[in-house]
Coordinates of C-alpha atoms and ligand atoms in Angstrom, one line a residue:
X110 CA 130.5 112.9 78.2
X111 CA 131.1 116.4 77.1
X112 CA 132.9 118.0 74.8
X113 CA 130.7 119.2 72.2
X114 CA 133.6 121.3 70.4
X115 CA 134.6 118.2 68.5
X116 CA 136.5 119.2 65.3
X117 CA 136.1 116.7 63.1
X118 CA 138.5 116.8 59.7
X119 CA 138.5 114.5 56.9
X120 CA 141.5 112.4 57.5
X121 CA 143.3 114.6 54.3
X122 CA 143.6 117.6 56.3
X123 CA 146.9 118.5 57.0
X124 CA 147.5 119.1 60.8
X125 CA 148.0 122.9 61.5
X126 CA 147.2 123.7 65.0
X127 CA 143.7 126.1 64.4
X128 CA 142.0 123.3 63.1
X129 CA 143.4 120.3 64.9
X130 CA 141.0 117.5 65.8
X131 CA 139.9 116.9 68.8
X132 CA 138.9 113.7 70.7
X133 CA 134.5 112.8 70.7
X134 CA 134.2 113.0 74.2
X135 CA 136.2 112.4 77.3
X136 CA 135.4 108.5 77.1
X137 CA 137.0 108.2 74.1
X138 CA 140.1 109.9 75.1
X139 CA 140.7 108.1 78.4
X140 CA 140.4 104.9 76.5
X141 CA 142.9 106.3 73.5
X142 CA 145.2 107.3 76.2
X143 CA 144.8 104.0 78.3
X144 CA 144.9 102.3 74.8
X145 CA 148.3 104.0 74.3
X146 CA 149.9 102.7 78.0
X147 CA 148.3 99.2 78.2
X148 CA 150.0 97.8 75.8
X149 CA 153.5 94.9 75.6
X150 CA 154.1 96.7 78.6
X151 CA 152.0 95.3 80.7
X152 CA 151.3 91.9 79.5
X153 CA 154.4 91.1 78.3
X154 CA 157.4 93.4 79.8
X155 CA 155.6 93.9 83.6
X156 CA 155.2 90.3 84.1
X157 CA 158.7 89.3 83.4
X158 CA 159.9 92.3 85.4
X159 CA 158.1 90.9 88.4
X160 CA 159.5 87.3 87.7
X161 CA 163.2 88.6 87.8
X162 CA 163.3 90.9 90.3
X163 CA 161.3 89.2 92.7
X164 CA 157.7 88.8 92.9
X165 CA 155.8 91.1 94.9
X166 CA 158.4 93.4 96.1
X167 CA 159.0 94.8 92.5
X168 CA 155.2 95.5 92.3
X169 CA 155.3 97.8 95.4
X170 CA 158.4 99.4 94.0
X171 CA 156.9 100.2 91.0
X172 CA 153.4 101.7 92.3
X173 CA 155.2 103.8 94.6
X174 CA 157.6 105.0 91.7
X175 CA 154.2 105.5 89.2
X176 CA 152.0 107.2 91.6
X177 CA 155.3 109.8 92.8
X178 CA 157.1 110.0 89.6
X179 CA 154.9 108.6 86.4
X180 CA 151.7 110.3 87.2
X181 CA 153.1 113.9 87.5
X182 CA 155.2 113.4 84.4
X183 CA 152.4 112.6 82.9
X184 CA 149.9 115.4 83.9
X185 CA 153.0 117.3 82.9
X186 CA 152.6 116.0 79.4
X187 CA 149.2 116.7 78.8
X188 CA 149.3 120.3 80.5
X189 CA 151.9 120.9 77.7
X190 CA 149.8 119.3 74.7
X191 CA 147.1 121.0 75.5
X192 CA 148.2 124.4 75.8
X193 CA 150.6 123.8 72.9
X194 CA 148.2 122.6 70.6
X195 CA 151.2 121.0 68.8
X196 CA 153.2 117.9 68.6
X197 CA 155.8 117.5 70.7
X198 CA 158.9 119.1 68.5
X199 CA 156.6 122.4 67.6
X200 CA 155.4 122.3 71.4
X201 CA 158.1 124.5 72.9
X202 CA 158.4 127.3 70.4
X203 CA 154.9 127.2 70.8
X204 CA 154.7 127.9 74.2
X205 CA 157.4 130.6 73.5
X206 CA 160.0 129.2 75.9
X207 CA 163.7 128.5 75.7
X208 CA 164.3 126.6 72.4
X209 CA 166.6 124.4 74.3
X210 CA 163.6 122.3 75.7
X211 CA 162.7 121.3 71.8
X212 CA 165.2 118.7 73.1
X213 CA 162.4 116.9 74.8
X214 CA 160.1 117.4 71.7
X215 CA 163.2 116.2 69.5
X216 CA 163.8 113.2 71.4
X217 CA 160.4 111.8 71.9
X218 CA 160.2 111.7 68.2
X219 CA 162.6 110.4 66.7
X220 CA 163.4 107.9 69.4
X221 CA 159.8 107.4 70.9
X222 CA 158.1 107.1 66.9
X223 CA 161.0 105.7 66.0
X224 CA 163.2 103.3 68.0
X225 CA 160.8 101.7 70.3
X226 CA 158.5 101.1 66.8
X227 CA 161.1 99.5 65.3
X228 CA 161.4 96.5 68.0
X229 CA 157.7 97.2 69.0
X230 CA 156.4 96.0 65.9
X231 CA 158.4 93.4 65.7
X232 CA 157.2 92.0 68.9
X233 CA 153.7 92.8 67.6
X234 CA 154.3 90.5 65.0
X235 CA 154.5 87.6 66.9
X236 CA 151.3 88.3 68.3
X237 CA 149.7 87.6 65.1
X238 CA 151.8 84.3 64.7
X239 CA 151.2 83.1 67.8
X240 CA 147.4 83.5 67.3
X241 CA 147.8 81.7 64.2
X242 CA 150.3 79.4 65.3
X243 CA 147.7 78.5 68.4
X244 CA 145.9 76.3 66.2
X245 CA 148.5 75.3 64.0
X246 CA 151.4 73.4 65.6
X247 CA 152.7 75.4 68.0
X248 CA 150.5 73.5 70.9
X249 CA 152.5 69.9 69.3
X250 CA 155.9 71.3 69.7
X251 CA 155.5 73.3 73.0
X252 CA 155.3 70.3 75.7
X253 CA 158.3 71.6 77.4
X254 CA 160.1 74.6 77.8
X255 CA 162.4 73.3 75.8
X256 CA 160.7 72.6 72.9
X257 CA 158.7 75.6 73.0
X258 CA 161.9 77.6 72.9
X259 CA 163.4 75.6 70.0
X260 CA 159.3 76.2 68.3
X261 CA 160.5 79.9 69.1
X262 CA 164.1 79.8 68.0
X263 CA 163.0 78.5 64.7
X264 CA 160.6 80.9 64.0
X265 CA 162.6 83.8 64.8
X266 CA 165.2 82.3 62.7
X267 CA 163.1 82.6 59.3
X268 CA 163.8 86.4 59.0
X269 CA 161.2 86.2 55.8
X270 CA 158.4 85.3 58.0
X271 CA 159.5 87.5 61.3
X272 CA 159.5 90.1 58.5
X273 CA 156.2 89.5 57.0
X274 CA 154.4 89.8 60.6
X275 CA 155.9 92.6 61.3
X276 CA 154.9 94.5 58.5
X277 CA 151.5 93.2 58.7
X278 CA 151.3 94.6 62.0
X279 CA 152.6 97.8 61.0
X280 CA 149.8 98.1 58.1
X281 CA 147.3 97.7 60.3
X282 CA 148.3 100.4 62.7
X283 CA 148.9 102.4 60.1
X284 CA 145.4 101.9 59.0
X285 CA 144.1 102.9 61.7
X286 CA 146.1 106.2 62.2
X287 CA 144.9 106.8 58.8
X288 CA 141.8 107.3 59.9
X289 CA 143.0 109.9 62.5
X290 CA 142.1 111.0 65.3
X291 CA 138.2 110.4 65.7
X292 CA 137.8 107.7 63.2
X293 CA 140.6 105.6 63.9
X294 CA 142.4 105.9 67.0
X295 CA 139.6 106.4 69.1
X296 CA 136.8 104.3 68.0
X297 CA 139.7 101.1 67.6
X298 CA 140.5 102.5 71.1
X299 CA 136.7 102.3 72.2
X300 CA 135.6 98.7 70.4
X301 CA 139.7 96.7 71.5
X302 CA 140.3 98.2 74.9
X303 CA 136.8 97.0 76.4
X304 CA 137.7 93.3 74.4
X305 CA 140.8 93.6 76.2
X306 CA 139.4 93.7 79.4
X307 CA 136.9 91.1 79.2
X308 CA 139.9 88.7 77.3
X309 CA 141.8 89.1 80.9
X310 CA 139.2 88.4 82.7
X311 CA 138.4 84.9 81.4
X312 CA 142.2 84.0 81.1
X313 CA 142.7 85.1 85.0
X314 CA 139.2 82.8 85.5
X315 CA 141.3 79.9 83.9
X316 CA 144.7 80.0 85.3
X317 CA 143.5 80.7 89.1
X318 CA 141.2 77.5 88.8
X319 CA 143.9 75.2 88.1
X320 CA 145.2 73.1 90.7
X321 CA 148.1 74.4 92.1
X322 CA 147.5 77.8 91.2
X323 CA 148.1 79.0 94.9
X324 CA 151.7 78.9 94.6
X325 CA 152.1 81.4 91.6
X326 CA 149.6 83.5 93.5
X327 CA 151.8 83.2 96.7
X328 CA 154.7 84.2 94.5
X329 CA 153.3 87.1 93.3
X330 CA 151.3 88.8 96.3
X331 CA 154.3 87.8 98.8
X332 CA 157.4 90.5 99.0
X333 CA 160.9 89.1 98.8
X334 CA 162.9 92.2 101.0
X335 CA 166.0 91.4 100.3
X336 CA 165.5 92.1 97.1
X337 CA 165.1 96.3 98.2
X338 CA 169.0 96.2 98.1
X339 CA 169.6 95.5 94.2
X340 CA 169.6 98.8 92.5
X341 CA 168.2 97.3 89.3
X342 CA 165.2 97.2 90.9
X343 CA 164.6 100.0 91.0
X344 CA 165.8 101.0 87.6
X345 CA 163.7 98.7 86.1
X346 CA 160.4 99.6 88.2
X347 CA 161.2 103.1 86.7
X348 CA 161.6 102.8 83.3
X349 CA 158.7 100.2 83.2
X350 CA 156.3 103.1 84.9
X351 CA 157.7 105.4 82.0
X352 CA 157.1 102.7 79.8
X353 CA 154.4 101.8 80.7
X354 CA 152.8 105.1 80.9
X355 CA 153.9 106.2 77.8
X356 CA 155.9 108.9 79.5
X357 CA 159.2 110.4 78.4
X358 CA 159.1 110.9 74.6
X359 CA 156.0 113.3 74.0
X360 CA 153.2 110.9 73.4
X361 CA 150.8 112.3 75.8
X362 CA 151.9 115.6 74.7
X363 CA 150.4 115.0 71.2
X364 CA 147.5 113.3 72.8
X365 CA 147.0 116.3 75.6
X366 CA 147.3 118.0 72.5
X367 CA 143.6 116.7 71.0
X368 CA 142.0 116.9 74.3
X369 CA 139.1 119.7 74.5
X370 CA 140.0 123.0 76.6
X371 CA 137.0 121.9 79.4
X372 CA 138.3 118.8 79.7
X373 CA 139.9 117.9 83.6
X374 CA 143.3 116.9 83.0
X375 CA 143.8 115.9 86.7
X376 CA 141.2 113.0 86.5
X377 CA 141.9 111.9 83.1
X378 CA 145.0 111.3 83.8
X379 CA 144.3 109.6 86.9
X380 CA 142.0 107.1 85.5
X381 CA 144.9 106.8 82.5
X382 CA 147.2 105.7 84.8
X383 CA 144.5 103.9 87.2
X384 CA 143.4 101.6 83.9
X385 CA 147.2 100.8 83.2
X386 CA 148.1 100.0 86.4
X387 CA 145.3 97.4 87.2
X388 CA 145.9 95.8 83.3
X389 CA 149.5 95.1 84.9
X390 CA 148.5 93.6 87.9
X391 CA 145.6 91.6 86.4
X392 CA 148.4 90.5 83.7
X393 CA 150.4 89.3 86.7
X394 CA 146.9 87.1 88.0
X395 CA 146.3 85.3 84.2
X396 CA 150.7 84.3 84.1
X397 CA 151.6 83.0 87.5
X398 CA 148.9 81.0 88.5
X399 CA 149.4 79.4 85.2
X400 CA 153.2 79.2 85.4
X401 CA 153.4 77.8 88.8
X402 CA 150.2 75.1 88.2
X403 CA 152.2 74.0 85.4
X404 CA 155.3 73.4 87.4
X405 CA 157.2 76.0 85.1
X406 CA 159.7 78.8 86.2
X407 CA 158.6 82.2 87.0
X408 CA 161.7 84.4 86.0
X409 CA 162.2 83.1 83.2
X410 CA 162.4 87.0 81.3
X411 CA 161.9 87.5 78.1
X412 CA 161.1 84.4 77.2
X413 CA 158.5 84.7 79.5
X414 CA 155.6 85.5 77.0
X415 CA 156.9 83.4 74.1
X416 CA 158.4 80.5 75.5
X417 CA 156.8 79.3 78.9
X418 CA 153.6 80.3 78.3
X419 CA 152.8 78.3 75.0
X420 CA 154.4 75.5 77.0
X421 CA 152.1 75.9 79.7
X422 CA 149.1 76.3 77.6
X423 CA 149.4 73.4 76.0
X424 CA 149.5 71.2 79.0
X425 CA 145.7 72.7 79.9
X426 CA 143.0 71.2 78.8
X427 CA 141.6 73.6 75.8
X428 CA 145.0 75.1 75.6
X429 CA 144.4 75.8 71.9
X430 CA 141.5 78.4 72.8
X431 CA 143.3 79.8 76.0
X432 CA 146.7 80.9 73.8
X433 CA 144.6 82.3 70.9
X434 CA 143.1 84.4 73.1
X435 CA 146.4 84.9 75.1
X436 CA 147.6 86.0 71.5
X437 CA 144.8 88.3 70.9
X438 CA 144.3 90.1 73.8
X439 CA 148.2 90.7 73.0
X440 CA 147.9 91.8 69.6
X441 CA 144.5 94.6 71.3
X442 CA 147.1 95.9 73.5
X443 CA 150.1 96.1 71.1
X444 CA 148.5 97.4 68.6
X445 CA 146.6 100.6 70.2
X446 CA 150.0 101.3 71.6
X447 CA 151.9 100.9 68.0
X448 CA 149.4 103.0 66.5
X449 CA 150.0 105.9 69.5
X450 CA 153.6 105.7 68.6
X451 CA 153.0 105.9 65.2
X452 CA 150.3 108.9 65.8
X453 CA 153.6 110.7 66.9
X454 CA 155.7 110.6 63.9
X455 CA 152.9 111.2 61.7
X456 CA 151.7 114.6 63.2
X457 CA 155.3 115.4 62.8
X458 CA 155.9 115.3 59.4
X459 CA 152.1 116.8 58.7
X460 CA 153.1 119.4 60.5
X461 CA 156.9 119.5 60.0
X462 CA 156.7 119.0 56.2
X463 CA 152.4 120.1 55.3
X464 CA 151.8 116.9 54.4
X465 CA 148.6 115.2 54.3
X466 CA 147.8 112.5 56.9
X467 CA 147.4 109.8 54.3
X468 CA 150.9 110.5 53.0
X469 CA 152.3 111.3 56.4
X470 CA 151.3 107.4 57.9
X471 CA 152.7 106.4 54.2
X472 CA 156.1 107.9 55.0
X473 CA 156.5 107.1 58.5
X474 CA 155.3 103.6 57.9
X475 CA 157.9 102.5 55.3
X476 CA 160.8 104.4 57.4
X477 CA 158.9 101.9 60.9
X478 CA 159.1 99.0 58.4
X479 CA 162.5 99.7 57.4
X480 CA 164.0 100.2 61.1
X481 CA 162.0 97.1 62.3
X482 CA 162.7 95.2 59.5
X483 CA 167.0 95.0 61.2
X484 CA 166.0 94.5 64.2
X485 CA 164.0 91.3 63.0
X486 CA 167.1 90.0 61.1
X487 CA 169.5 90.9 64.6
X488 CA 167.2 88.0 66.0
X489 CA 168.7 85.5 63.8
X490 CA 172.0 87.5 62.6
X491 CA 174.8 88.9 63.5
X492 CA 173.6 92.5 63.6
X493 CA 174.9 93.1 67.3
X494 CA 175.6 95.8 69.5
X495 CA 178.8 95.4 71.8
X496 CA 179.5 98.2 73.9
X497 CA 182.1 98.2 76.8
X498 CA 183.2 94.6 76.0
X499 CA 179.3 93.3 76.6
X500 CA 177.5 92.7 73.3
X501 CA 173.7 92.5 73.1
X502 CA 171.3 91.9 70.3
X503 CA 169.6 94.9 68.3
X504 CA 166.5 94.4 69.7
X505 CA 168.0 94.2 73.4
X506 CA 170.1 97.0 73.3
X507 CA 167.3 99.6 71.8
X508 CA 164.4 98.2 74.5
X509 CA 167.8 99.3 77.0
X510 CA 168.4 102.4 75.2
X511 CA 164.7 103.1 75.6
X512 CA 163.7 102.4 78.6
X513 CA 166.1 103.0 80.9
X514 CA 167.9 105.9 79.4
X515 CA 165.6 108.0 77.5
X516 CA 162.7 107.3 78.5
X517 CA 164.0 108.8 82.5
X518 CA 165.6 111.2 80.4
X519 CA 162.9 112.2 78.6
X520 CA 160.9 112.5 81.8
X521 CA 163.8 114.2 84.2
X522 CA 163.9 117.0 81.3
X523 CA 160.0 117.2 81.6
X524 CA 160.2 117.8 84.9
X525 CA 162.6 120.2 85.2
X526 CA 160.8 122.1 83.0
X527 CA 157.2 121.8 83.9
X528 CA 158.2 122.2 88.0
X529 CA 160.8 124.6 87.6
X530 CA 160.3 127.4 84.0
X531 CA 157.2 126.3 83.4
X532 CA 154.7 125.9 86.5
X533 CA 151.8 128.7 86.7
X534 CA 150.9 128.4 83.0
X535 CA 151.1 124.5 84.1
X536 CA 148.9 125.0 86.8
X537 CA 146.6 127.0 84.9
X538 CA 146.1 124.2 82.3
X539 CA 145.7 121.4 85.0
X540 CA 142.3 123.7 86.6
X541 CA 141.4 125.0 83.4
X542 CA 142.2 128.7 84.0
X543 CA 140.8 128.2 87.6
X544 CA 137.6 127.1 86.6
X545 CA 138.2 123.8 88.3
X546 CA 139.7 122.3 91.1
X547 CA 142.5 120.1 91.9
X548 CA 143.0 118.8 94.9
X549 CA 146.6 117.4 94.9
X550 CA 148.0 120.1 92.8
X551 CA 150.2 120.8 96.1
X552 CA 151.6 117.3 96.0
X553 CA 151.6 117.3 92.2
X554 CA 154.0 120.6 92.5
X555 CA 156.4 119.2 95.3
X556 CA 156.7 116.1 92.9
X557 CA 157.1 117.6 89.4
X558 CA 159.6 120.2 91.7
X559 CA 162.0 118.3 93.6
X560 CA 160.6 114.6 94.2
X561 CA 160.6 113.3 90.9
X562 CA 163.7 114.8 89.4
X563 CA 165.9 113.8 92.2
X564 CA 164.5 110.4 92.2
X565 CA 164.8 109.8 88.6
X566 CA 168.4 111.4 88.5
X567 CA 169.3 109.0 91.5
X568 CA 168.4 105.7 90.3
X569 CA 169.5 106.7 86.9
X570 CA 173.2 107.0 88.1
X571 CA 173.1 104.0 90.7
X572 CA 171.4 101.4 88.6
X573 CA 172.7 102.6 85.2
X574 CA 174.8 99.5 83.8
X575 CA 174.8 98.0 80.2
Ligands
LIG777 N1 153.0 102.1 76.9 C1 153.1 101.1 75.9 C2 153.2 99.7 76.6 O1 153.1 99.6 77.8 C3 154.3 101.3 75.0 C4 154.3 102.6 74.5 C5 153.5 103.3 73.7 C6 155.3 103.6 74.8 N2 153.9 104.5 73.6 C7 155.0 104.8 74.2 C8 156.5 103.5 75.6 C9 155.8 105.9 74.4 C10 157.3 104.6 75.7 C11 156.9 105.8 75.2 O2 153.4 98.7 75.9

């Protein structure tokens, strides 16, 4: 733990970039960071991913894809943050570069703080009901699939109470990013993210000791192949690794941004990305087993989370205790994501418009609310998108929009300009002005240079579809 060069502000200072605050110590950033990418990702979205597209062949897939493509975007983030000192829209003319790449800062903004919050939080509200819920009816009315997704279909159906979770969620995020930097996103990071961990671990004890559990393990450790010829897969393993990394829309910028000038980027980011990864996976251990004991089906997609698995818990003995905690760990991982989105936005308008930090969470937190509060009522309503003769719901169509167009957007421009205008401050950053080594920075290069982009920019165009 280093670091002594901790700047610590009360949480009213606005955000200028001489007397930004930095992270307590390297722990506490790895965890804010890891805090930021384990998060609906990879309990809710990563399981269902692997359900539809095929069990274990996805999962290859996608850790090829994260350790070629996601990782050197994302070293590529915090090389920027750090030697911007800025958030991501001041980040560029910071670095004195063509203003055109303020695209990548633009972007990330307003559609990372703002578009994936809106259905984020939403999502995060049914964390909180489904704790509640866990001891409360919903393990009655969730025998069957069936009656767990009319338990669901209600609930999303009462837009006042979708509503009301959701903005609870958002007020505790905001909360948190109240406290800024030291106070609240990193010691929330440092108390949930270790809760987290432990919460897996007994659910994963659970499901694997039920009998029958062999089959959802087969399922997930055993490759379908034929599966390699559907170009969605590949889309989706992509824009889940961005996703799932945070990658695309600036976040890591902001947090590279807070990160002390000794600090090794290379290995920070590789437990980052490490940490996420194996939440994933372990996610994948605490679901199938569970699913497949229960005689349930595996590919069931988004329903996944909120429809089989209540239905399965209540079928095990002490299912009550297993789906609260199911619930929580949910709500740990949501939340320390919302609150990175959120982290986002709110540096922006300190530093866009000199506000304080207390009214900068005030004002992006009632435009999150507002934003989240239509895609609640697009649940139950006819707020829907149609586009090329195929209509989706609001929620849908910005978790497509997202993920797999801006987020590989995002990340193609990153790229680009890291690999190609940007590279030997880049490098310099990633070994601390040569003070430090890093051993893969030739294989980082070739990637940021021509691996990643071409890849990105390939499965973009062949798997792009709406
Ligand atoms: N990574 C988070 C998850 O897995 C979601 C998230 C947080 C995110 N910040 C992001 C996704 C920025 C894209 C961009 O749930």
């Amino acid at each position: 733990m280093k670091s002594k060069e901790v700047v610590r502000l009360s949480s009213s200072e606005s955000g200028s970039a001489q007397q930004r605050e930095h992270w307590g110590s390297r722990l506490g950033f790895v965890l804010a960071a890891a805090g930021s990418a384990i998060g609906l990702g990879n309990i809710w979205r990563f399981p269902y991913l692997v359900g539809k597209n095929g069990g274990a062949i996805f999962i290859l897939v996608y850790l090829v894809i994260t350790i070629f493509i996601g990782l050197p975007v994302m070293l590529g983030e915090f090389a920027i943050g750090r030697a911007a000192q800025r958030s991501p829209v001041g980040a560029f003319r910071a670095l004195n570069v063509n203003p055109f790449w303020g695209v990548i800062g633009w972007m990330g903004t307003l559609a990372g703080g703002f578009l994936v919050l809106s259905y984020y939080n939403v999502i995060g509200g049914w964390t909180i009901k489904y704790m509640v819920a866990s001891f409360t009816g919903l393990m009655d009315s969730t025998a069957t699939a069936e009656q767990s997704g009319a338990f669901f279909g209600t609930f999303i159906g009462e837009q006042g109470q979708v509503v009301a979770f959701q903005v609870l969620f958002v007020f505790v995020g905001m909360l948190i990013v109240w406290g800024g930097i030291g106070k609240g996103i990193e010691r929330s990071c440092k108390v949930m993210m270790p809760l987290l961990f432990i919460i897996m671990l007994v659910l994963i004890a659970r499901a694997v000791t039920l009998p029958g559990a062999e089959a959802g393990i087969n399922f997930y450790l055993n490759p379908d192949w034929s599966k390699l010829k559907d170009p969605a897969l590949y889309l989706d393993a992509l824009g889940q690794s961005f996703f799932s990394l945070s990658l695309g829309l600036g976040i890591m910028i902001t947090y590279g941004s807070y990160i002390g000038k000794d600090e090794h980027l290379p290995s920070s980011s590789l437990w980052t990305a490490s940490l996420d990864t194996l939440i994933a996976l372990l996610a994948g251990f605490a679901i199938f087993p569970a699913v497949f004991a229960m005689n349930f089906e595996p590919g069931a997609g988004v329903g996944l989370t909120f429809i089989t698995l209540p239905a399965v818990f209540s079928k095990m003995p002490g299912g009550a205790y297993v789906s609260f905690l199911f619930f929580l760990l949910l709500f740990f991982a949501a939340i320390t994501s919302s609150m990175s989105l959120l982290e986002v936005a709110t540096t922006f308008a300190m530093e866009k418009f000199s506000l304080k930090r207390s009214h900068a969470v005030w004002l992006t937190g009632i435009i999150v609310i507002l934003l989240g509060g239509y895609s609640s009522l697009s649940l139950s309503g006819p707020p829907k998108i149609t586009f090329m003769g195929k209509s989706k719901d609001f929620l849908d169509a910005v978790d497509y929009l997202c993920n797999n167009i801006l987020l590989p957007v995002g990340s193609l421009l990153t790229c680009v300009f890291v690999g190609w205008f940007w590279l030997d401050p880049a490098k310099k950053e990633l070994t601390n002005d040569g003070e430090v080594a890093c051993p893969w920075m030739g294989v980082w290069t070739w990637c940021v240079r021509f691996f990643a982009p071409c890849a990105i920019f390939y499965i973009f165009w062949t798997g792009i579809k709406w």
